[in-house]
Amino acid sequence: MTDPFEARGMRDKLVNSLRQKGITDEEVLRAINTVPRHIFMDPAFMHHAYTDKAFPIAAGQTISQPYTVAFMTSLLKVKKRHKILEIGTGSGYQAAILAEMGAKVYTIERCKELFIKSQQTIATLGYNIHFFFGDGYLGKPEYGPYDGIIITAAIPEISETLLKQLKTGGRLVAPLGEGDVQIMTLVERSGSDTYNYSSHGTFVFVPMLKGTVN
Ligand code: SAH
């Protein structure tokens, strides 16, 4: 893995711009400053890796904007050794940020090409992340319950199936809605049958689709 000096300088600037946009979680900012985002992107877009923008990856999908990754990760309140389920591995960048923060990461992707490619990228960085090929609508109950669940595709509604995979005290963060924009939603499980929902602004995500593609 090559992480040139210039890339490190660009990450410093990116982190400063995220601070200016209101990100305050120092562990999140440290992880963004550490993980080389350019290796998750198509080499054609490499010079864009440290601008605060979403970019195309394979299979018509996108790597989320750094601000969005930082914002969602802050809402999750990740602590070391937290067990976190990510739905929508994509490039693997969000999973790497969580792993860099010391979380035990389980991530699901429905698209075979991305499932394979993201593992190759993560292998060059050496994070220990558990990858699964499958439909994230089902979650991964056999490894749960989780301290946090992060959904990185637009989900029309949050099912009981996923909510039940949260620990009591656990947090689920997802862009909720079917339209052109989604509402960033935090669900906190405060008891076995009590869930508190809160809204955190609007974002644009690719849709979460059912089933898998080979
Ligand atoms: N977290 C990613 C960005 C995700 S883009 C990153 O850091 O790069 C959304 C991803 O969700 C895409 O890769 C898409 O294939 C995947 N996806 C969509 N529906 C899904 C489903 N039902 N289960 C699992 N993954 C899904």
XYZ file of C-alpha atoms and ligand atoms in Angstrom:
240
model
C 0.000 0.000 0.000
C 1.420 3.374 -0.930
C 0.549 6.366 1.169
C 2.594 9.249 -0.201
C 3.508 12.247 1.904
C 1.185 14.454 -0.198
C -1.773 12.212 0.671
C -1.069 12.704 4.376
C -0.993 16.461 3.907
C -4.304 16.322 2.056
C -5.865 14.271 4.866
C -4.836 16.972 7.370
C -6.673 19.527 5.255
C -9.701 17.262 4.899
C -9.847 16.843 8.694
C -9.666 20.615 9.161
C -12.553 21.086 6.742
C -14.595 18.451 8.628
C -13.940 20.318 11.893
C -15.204 23.509 10.245
C -18.340 21.646 9.157
C -19.020 20.731 12.788
C -17.444 17.304 13.345
C -16.047 17.275 16.901
C -15.453 13.584 17.759
C -11.657 13.449 18.013
C -11.503 9.678 17.519
C -13.508 9.961 14.290
C -11.218 12.742 13.056
C -8.137 10.729 13.980
C -9.429 7.719 12.026
C -10.111 9.881 8.946
C -6.627 11.310 9.285
C -5.183 7.777 9.411
C -7.075 5.740 6.778
C -5.777 6.372 3.214
C -9.059 7.001 1.357
C -7.343 7.070 -2.044
C -6.740 3.316 -2.032
C -10.528 2.687 -1.870
C -11.108 4.604 -5.078
C -10.627 4.011 -8.745
C -7.134 5.312 -9.663
C -8.835 7.690 -12.134
C -10.336 9.575 -9.178
C -7.294 9.346 -6.932
C -6.609 13.078 -6.964
C -10.187 13.620 -5.696
C -9.806 11.271 -2.729
C -9.288 14.034 -0.177
C -11.991 16.405 -1.348
C -15.171 16.190 0.693
C -17.196 14.477 -2.035
C -18.832 11.143 -2.807
C -17.287 9.290 -5.775
C -18.158 6.352 -8.017
C -16.718 2.924 -7.146
C -17.492 -0.296 -9.067
C -20.971 -1.641 -9.879
C -22.638 1.790 -10.108
C -22.159 2.421 -6.371
C -20.475 5.278 -4.517
C -17.998 5.768 -1.704
C -19.756 8.117 0.722
C -18.627 11.694 1.207
C -16.107 11.994 4.087
C -18.441 14.391 5.930
C -21.225 11.786 5.777
C -18.899 9.035 7.049
C -17.717 11.322 9.867
C -21.262 12.423 10.758
C -22.724 8.896 10.860
C -19.739 7.499 12.758
C -20.075 10.305 15.327
C -23.790 9.487 15.790
C -22.891 5.829 16.427
C -20.649 6.817 19.402
C -18.131 4.070 18.657
C -15.946 2.851 21.510
C -13.028 0.421 21.423
C -14.141 -3.232 21.194
C -17.707 -2.256 20.281
C -19.301 -4.807 17.998
C -20.576 -2.934 14.935
C -22.628 -4.229 12.001
C -22.358 -2.276 8.753
C -24.877 -2.830 5.955
C -23.502 -1.840 2.526
C -19.726 -2.508 2.511
C -19.225 -0.742 -0.837
C -15.552 0.216 -1.074
C -14.841 -0.816 2.540
C -13.850 2.728 3.581
C -16.495 3.155 6.297
C -15.618 -0.305 7.647
C -11.926 0.707 7.787
C -12.791 3.872 9.745
C -14.701 1.777 12.294
C -11.859 -0.772 12.533
C -9.300 2.029 12.970
C -11.389 3.225 15.939
C -10.971 -0.201 17.532
C -14.423 -1.621 16.768
C -15.052 -5.264 15.868
C -16.582 -4.806 12.441
C -19.062 -7.092 10.634
C -20.034 -5.829 7.205
C -22.527 -7.099 4.607
C -22.563 -6.421 0.856
C -25.137 -7.641 -1.707
C -22.941 -7.132 -4.763
C -20.334 -9.900 -5.308
C -17.883 -7.658 -7.157
C -17.723 -5.162 -4.277
C -17.668 -7.944 -1.674
C -14.469 -9.280 -3.314
C -12.839 -5.949 -4.108
C -13.362 -4.416 -0.654
C -11.670 -7.429 0.974
C -8.647 -7.044 -1.289
C -8.372 -3.370 -0.349
C -8.707 -4.048 3.375
C -6.099 -6.829 3.146
C -3.500 -4.260 2.050
C -4.283 -2.212 5.189
C -4.302 -5.178 7.558
C -7.558 -4.508 9.423
C -9.367 -7.520 10.812
C -12.895 -7.073 9.443
C -15.537 -9.782 8.996
C -17.009 -9.607 5.472
C -20.281 -11.222 4.423
C -21.930 -11.566 1.054
C -25.694 -11.342 1.472
C -28.813 -9.264 1.822
C -28.395 -6.704 4.585
C -32.154 -6.544 5.140
C -31.675 -9.718 7.164
C -28.801 -8.341 9.252
C -26.423 -10.913 10.760
C -28.170 -12.213 13.883
C -25.695 -15.069 14.430
C -22.950 -12.558 15.399
C -25.203 -10.134 17.285
C -26.390 -8.414 19.316
C -24.433 -5.311 18.287
C -23.468 -2.106 20.088
C -24.083 -0.321 16.818
C -25.623 -0.881 13.378
C -24.777 1.492 10.530
C -26.735 1.315 7.286
C -24.978 3.030 4.391
C -27.727 2.797 1.755
C -31.159 4.455 1.755
C -33.582 2.196 3.636
C -37.360 2.651 3.252
C -38.082 1.500 6.804
C -36.166 -0.023 9.688
C -37.477 -3.497 10.357
C -37.916 -5.298 13.642
C -35.459 -7.894 12.239
C -32.653 -5.307 12.368
C -33.747 -3.532 15.558
C -33.745 -6.825 17.485
C -30.039 -7.257 16.622
C -29.146 -4.187 18.727
C -28.031 -4.549 22.337
C -30.015 -2.620 24.932
C -28.204 0.721 24.919
C -27.176 0.117 21.305
C -27.517 2.661 18.485
C -28.598 2.249 14.871
C -27.838 4.973 12.299
C -29.500 4.945 8.870
C -30.563 7.249 6.040
C -34.306 6.643 6.117
C -36.682 7.187 3.211
C -37.462 6.256 -0.374
C -37.405 9.648 -2.102
C -34.513 11.631 -3.589
C -33.273 12.592 -0.130
C -33.268 10.678 3.128
C -33.513 11.687 6.767
C -30.503 10.626 8.808
C -32.114 8.686 11.619
C -30.694 7.525 14.946
C -32.526 4.758 16.798
C -31.441 4.113 20.388
C -32.603 0.902 22.002
C -33.278 1.918 25.590
C -35.053 -1.258 26.724
C -36.095 -4.612 25.351
C -39.074 -3.049 23.596
C -38.260 0.662 23.675
C -36.647 2.466 20.783
C -36.087 6.230 20.637
C -35.938 7.787 17.187
C -34.308 11.121 16.376
C -33.697 12.936 13.052
C -30.365 14.454 12.044
C -30.742 16.264 8.740
C -31.037 15.227 5.114
C -28.555 13.213 3.030
C -28.541 11.496 -0.359
C -27.722 7.777 -0.632
C -28.016 5.034 -3.238
C -31.012 2.799 -2.465
C -30.798 -0.355 -0.398
C -31.943 -3.178 -2.700
C -33.267 -6.642 -1.892
C -31.430 -9.882 -2.638
C -27.889 -10.330 -3.973
C -26.121 -9.953 -7.346
C -23.290 -12.195 -8.542
N -20.160 2.173 3.093
C -19.698 2.260 1.718
C -20.609 3.058 0.805
C -21.827 2.311 0.531
S -22.706 2.623 -0.975
C -18.289 2.793 1.622
O -17.723 3.158 2.670
O -17.735 2.809 0.529
C -24.032 1.507 -0.629
C -23.666 0.054 -0.710
O -24.764 -0.689 -0.210
C -23.425 -0.441 -2.130
O -22.190 -1.087 -2.202
C -24.587 -1.411 -2.372
O -24.240 -2.501 -3.219
C -24.874 -1.880 -0.957
N -26.215 -2.421 -0.738
C -27.394 -1.995 -1.264
N -28.411 -2.768 -0.817
C -27.861 -3.700 0.028
C -28.387 -4.787 0.791
N -29.680 -5.100 0.798
N -27.513 -5.516 1.526
C -26.194 -5.232 1.546
N -25.639 -4.234 0.839
C -26.461 -3.471 0.079
